[in-house]
Tab-separated table of C-alpha atoms in Angstrom:
chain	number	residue	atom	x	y	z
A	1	UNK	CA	37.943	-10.826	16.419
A	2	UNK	CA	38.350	-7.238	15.426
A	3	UNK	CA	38.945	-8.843	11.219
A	4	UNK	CA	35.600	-10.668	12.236
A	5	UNK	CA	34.330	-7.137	12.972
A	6	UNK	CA	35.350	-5.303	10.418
A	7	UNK	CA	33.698	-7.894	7.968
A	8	UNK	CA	30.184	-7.785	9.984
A	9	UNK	CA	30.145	-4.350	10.913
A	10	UNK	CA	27.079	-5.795	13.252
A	11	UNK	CA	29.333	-7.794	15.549
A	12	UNK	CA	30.478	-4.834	17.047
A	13	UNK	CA	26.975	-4.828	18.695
A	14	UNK	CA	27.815	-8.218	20.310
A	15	UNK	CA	29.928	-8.697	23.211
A	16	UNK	CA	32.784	-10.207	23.574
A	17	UNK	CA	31.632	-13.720	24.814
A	18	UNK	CA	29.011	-13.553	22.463
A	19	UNK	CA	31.153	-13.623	19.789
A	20	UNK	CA	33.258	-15.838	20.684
A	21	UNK	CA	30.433	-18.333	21.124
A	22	UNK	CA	29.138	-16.949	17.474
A	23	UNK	CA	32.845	-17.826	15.690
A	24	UNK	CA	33.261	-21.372	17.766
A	25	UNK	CA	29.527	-21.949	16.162
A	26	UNK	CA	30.273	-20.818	13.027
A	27	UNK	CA	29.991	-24.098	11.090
A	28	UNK	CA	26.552	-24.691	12.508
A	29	UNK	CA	24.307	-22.361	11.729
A	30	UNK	CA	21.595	-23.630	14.324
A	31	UNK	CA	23.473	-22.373	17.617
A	32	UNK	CA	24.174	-19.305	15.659
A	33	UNK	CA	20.684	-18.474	15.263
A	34	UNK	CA	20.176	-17.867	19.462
A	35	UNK	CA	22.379	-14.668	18.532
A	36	UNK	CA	20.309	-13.343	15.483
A	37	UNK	CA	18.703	-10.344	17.679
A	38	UNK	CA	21.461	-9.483	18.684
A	39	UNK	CA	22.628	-8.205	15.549
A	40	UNK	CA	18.836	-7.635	13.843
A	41	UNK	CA	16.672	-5.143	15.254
A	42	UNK	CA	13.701	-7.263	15.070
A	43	UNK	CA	14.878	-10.701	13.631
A	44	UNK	CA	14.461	-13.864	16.082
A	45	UNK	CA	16.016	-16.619	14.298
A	46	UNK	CA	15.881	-17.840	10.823
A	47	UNK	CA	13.558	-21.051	10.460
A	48	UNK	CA	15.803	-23.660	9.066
A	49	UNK	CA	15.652	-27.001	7.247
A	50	UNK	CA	16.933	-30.140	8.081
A	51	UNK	CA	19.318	-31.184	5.937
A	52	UNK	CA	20.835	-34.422	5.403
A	53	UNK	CA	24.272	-35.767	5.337
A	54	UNK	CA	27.360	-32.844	6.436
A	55	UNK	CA	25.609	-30.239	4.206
A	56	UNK	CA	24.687	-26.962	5.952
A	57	UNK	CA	20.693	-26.431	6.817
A	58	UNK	CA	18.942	-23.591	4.007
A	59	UNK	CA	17.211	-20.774	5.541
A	60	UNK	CA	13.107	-20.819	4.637
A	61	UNK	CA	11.855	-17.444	6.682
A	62	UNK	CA	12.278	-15.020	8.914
A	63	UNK	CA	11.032	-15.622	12.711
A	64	UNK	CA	10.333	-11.636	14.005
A	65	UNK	CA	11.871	-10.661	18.099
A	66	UNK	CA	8.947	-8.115	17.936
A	67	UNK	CA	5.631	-9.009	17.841
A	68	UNK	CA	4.002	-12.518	16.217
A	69	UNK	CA	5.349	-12.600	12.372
A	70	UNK	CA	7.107	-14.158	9.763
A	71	UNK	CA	8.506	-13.376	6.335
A	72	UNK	CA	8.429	-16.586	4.111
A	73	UNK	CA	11.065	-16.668	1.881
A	74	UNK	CA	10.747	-17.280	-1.919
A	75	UNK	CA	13.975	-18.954	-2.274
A	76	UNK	CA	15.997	-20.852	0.079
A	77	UNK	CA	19.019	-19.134	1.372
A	78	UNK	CA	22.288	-21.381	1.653
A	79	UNK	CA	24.506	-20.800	4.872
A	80	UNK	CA	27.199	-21.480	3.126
A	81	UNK	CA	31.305	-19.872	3.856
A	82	UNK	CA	32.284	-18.573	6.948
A	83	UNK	CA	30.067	-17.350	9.512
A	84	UNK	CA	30.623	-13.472	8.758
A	85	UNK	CA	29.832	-14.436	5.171
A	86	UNK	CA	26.785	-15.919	5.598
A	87	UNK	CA	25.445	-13.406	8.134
A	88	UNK	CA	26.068	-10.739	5.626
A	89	UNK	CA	24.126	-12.970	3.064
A	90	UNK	CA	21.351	-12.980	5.512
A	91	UNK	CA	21.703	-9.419	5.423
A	92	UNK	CA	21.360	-9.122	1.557
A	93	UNK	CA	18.634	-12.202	1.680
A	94	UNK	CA	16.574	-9.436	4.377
A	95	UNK	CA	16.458	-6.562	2.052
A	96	UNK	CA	15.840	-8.772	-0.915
A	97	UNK	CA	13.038	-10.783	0.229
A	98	UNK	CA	11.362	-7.597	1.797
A	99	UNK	CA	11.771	-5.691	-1.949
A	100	UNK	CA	9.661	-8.473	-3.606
A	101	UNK	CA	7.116	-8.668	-1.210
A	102	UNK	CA	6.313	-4.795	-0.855
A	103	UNK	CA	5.754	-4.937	-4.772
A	104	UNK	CA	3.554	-7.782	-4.688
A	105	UNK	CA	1.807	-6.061	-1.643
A	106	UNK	CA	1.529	-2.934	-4.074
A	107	UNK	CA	0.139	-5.288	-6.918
A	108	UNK	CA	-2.414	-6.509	-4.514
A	109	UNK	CA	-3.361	-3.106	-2.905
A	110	UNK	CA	-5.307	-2.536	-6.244
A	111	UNK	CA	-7.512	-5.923	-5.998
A	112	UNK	CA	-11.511	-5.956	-5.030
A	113	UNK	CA	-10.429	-7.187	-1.319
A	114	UNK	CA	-10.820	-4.242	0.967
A	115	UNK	CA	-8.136	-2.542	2.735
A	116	UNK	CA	-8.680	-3.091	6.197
A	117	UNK	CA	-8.433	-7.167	5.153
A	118	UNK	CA	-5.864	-6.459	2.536
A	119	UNK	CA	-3.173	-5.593	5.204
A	120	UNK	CA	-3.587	-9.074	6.932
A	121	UNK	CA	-2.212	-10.846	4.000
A	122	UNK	CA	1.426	-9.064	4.562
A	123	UNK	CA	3.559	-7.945	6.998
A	124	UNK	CA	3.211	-5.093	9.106
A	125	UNK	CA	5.985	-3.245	7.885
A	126	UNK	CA	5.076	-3.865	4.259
A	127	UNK	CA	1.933	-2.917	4.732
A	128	UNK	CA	2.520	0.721	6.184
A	129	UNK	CA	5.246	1.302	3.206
A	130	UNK	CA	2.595	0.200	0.566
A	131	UNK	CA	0.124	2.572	2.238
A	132	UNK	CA	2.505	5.387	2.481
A	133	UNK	CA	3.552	5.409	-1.012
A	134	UNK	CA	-0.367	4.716	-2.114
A	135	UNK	CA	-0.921	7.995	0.357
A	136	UNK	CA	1.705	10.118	-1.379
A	137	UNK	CA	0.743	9.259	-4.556
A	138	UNK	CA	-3.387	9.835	-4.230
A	139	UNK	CA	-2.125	13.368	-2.270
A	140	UNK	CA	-0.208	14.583	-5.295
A	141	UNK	CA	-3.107	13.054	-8.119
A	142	UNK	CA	-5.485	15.923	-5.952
A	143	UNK	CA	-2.606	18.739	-6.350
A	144	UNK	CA	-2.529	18.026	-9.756
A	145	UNK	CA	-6.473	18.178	-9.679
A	146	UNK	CA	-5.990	21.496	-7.585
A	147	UNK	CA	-3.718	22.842	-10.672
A	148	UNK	CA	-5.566	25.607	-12.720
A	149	UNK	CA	-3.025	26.033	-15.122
A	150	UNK	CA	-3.998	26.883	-19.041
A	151	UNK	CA	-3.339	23.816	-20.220
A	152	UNK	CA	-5.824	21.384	-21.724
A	153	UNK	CA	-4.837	18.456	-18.889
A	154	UNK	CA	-5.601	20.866	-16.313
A	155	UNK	CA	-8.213	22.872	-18.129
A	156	UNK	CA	-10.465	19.324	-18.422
A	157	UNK	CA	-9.340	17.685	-14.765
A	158	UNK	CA	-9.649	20.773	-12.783
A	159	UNK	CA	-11.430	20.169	-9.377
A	160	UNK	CA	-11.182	23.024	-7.152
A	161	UNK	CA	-12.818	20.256	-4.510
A	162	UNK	CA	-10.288	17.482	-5.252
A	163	UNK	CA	-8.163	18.089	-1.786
A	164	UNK	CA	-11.553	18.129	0.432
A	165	UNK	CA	-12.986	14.602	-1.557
A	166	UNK	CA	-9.770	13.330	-0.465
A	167	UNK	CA	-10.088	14.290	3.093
A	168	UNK	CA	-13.391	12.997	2.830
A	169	UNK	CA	-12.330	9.425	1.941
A	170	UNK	CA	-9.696	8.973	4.011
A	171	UNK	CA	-12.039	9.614	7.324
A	172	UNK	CA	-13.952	6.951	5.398
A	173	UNK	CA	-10.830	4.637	5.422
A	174	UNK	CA	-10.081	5.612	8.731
A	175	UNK	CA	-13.645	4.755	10.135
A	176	UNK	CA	-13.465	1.414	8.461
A	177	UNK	CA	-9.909	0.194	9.856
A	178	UNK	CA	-11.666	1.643	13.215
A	179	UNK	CA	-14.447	-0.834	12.600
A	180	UNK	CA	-12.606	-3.739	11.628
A	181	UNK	CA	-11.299	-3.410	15.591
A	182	UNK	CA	-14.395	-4.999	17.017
A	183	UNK	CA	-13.892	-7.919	14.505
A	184	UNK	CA	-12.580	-11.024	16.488
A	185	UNK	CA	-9.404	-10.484	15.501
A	186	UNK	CA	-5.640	-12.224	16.828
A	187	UNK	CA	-3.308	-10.508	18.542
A	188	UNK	CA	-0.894	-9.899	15.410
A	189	UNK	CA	-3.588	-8.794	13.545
A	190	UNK	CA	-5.108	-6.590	15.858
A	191	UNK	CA	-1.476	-4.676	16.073
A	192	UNK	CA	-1.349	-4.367	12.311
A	193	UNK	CA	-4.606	-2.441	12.557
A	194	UNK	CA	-3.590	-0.338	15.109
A	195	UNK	CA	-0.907	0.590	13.068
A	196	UNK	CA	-2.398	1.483	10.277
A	197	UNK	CA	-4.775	3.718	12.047
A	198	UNK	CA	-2.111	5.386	13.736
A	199	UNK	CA	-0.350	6.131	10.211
A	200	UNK	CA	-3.869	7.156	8.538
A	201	UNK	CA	-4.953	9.227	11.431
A	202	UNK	CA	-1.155	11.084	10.852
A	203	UNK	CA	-2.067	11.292	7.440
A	204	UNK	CA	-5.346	12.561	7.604
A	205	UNK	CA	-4.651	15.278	9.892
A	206	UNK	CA	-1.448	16.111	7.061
A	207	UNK	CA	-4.188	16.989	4.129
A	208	UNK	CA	-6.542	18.843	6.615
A	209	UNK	CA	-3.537	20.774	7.427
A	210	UNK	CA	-2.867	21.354	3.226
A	211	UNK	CA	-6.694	22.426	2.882
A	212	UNK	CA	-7.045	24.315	5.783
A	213	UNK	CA	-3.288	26.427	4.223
A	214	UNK	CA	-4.953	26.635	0.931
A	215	UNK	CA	-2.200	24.936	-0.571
A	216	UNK	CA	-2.594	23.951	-4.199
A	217	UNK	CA	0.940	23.030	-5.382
A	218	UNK	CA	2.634	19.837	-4.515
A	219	UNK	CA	6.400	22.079	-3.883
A	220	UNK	CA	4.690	24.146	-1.196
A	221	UNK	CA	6.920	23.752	2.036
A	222	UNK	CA	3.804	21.820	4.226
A	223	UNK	CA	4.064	18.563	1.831
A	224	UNK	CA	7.326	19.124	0.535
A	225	UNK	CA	8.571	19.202	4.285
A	226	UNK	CA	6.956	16.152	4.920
A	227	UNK	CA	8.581	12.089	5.157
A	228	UNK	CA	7.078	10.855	1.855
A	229	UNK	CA	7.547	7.293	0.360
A	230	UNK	CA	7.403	6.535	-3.197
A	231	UNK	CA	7.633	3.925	-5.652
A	232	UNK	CA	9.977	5.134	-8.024
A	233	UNK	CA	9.808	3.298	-11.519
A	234	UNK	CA	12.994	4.414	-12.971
A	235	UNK	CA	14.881	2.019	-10.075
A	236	UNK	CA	11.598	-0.008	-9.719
A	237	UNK	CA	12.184	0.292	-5.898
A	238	UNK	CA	10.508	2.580	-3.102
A	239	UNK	CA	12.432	5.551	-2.030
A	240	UNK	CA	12.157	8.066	0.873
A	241	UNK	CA	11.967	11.886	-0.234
A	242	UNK	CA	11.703	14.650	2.135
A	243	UNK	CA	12.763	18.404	0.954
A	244	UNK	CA	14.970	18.020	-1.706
A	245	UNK	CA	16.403	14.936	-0.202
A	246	UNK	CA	16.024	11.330	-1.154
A	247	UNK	CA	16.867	7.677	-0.019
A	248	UNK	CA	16.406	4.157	-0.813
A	249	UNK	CA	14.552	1.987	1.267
A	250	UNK	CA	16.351	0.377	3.681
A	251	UNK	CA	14.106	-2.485	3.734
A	252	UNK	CA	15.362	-3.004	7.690
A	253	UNK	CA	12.817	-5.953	8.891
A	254	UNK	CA	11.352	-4.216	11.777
A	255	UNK	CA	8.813	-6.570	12.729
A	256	UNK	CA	5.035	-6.458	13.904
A	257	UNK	CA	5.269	-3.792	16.572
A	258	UNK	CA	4.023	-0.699	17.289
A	259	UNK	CA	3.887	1.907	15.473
A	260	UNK	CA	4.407	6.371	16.231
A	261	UNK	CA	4.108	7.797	12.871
């Protein structure tokens, strides 16, 4: 068990029985899938096909463990090998599937349809990482607006009132998700809301905090010291700066739950 292990590094969350009953499973992926949260944070099961013949059933979403969601996939995913192979594939299949669908949420963030509906269309997770990055960069476009350098950019684009227009229209965006609450809305979309308020209201009280410091430079400690998410077009992939530090994306599924900051 301990090769098994050392293959799926996540097994070593399972006990021993359940592993056992995970490896005597292994060629069918259905009784399998009753041990999926148990080595996902937030993954139920994997909705499967029905194959025919001895062939092994394809994967079409993810089911979430926490809250009412699930992440269709855009290819099937084939169980195929031996059961620490294919659980690492699922692994691979997570962060994949996740990738594509933040930048189609970003493509779509743009469109006529207004935020507070725009979030219903994609997964909860998805949706705060597309508004995060969205918030980072609109933060940074009123810096640069901020910047009274010599130069003819800045000379033409100056806006000594850029930060405070800002402020201004994200308590607008923050009084319309807080609207959109007396909607009749279901329970999974009621959470994403709630989420998103709870990440704007963070946000909001992040640029008062800039404009009431007088800060007019993107590198000054208050925003550089803050957990900022960005699309980075040079990887064409979202990344996590804080400081002088930066990640990838872990693209984790964590479900529909809720949300700190």
């Amino acid at each position: 068990m301990e090769s098994k292990r050392r293959a799926f590094p996540r097994f070593y969350f399972v006990s021993t029985a359940d592993l056992l009953d995970i490896l005597s499973n292994g060629n069918n992926p259905v009784k399998v899938m009753t041990h999926m949260n148990k080595c996902f944070q937030a993954i139920e099961k994997l909705t499967l096909d029905s194959p025919s013949g001895n062939t092994r059933p394809t994967g079409k979403e993810i089911i979430s463990c926490v809250g009412k969601e699930t992440i269709k996939f855009k290819s099937g995913l084939q169980l195929e090998g031996k059961v620490e192979e294919y659980m690492n594939l699922i692994i691979d299949k997570m962060r994949s599937e996740l990738r594509l669908h933040c930048f189609d949420a970003m493509k779509a963030y743009c469109n006529p349809k207004p935020r507070h509906e725009w979030c219903f269309d994609w997964s909860s997770q998805l949706g705060l990482v597309v508004n995060q990055i969205y918030w980072c960069s609109e933060v940074e476009e009123a810096f640069e607006a901020l910047d009274n350098s010599d130069d003819a950019y800045h000379t033409l684009n100056h806006d000594p009132l850029a930060m405070k227009k800002y402020s201004e229209q994200q308590v607008q965006q923050l009084s319309d998700l807080i609207a959109s609450t007396k909607r009749n809305l279901d329970k999974p979309q009621r959470q994403k809301i709630m989420n998103m308020i709870t990440i704007d209201a963070h946000s909001r009280d992040m640029v008062i905090g800039l404009i009431d410091n007088n800060e007019v430079r993107k590198g000054c400690f208050k925003w550089m010291s803050q957990l900022r998410t960005y699309w980075d077009t040079d990887i064409d992939d979202a990344v996590i700066r804080i400081c002088d530090a930066s990640f990838p994306y872990g693209y984790e599924y964590l479900g529909n739950g809720g949300r700190l900051v």
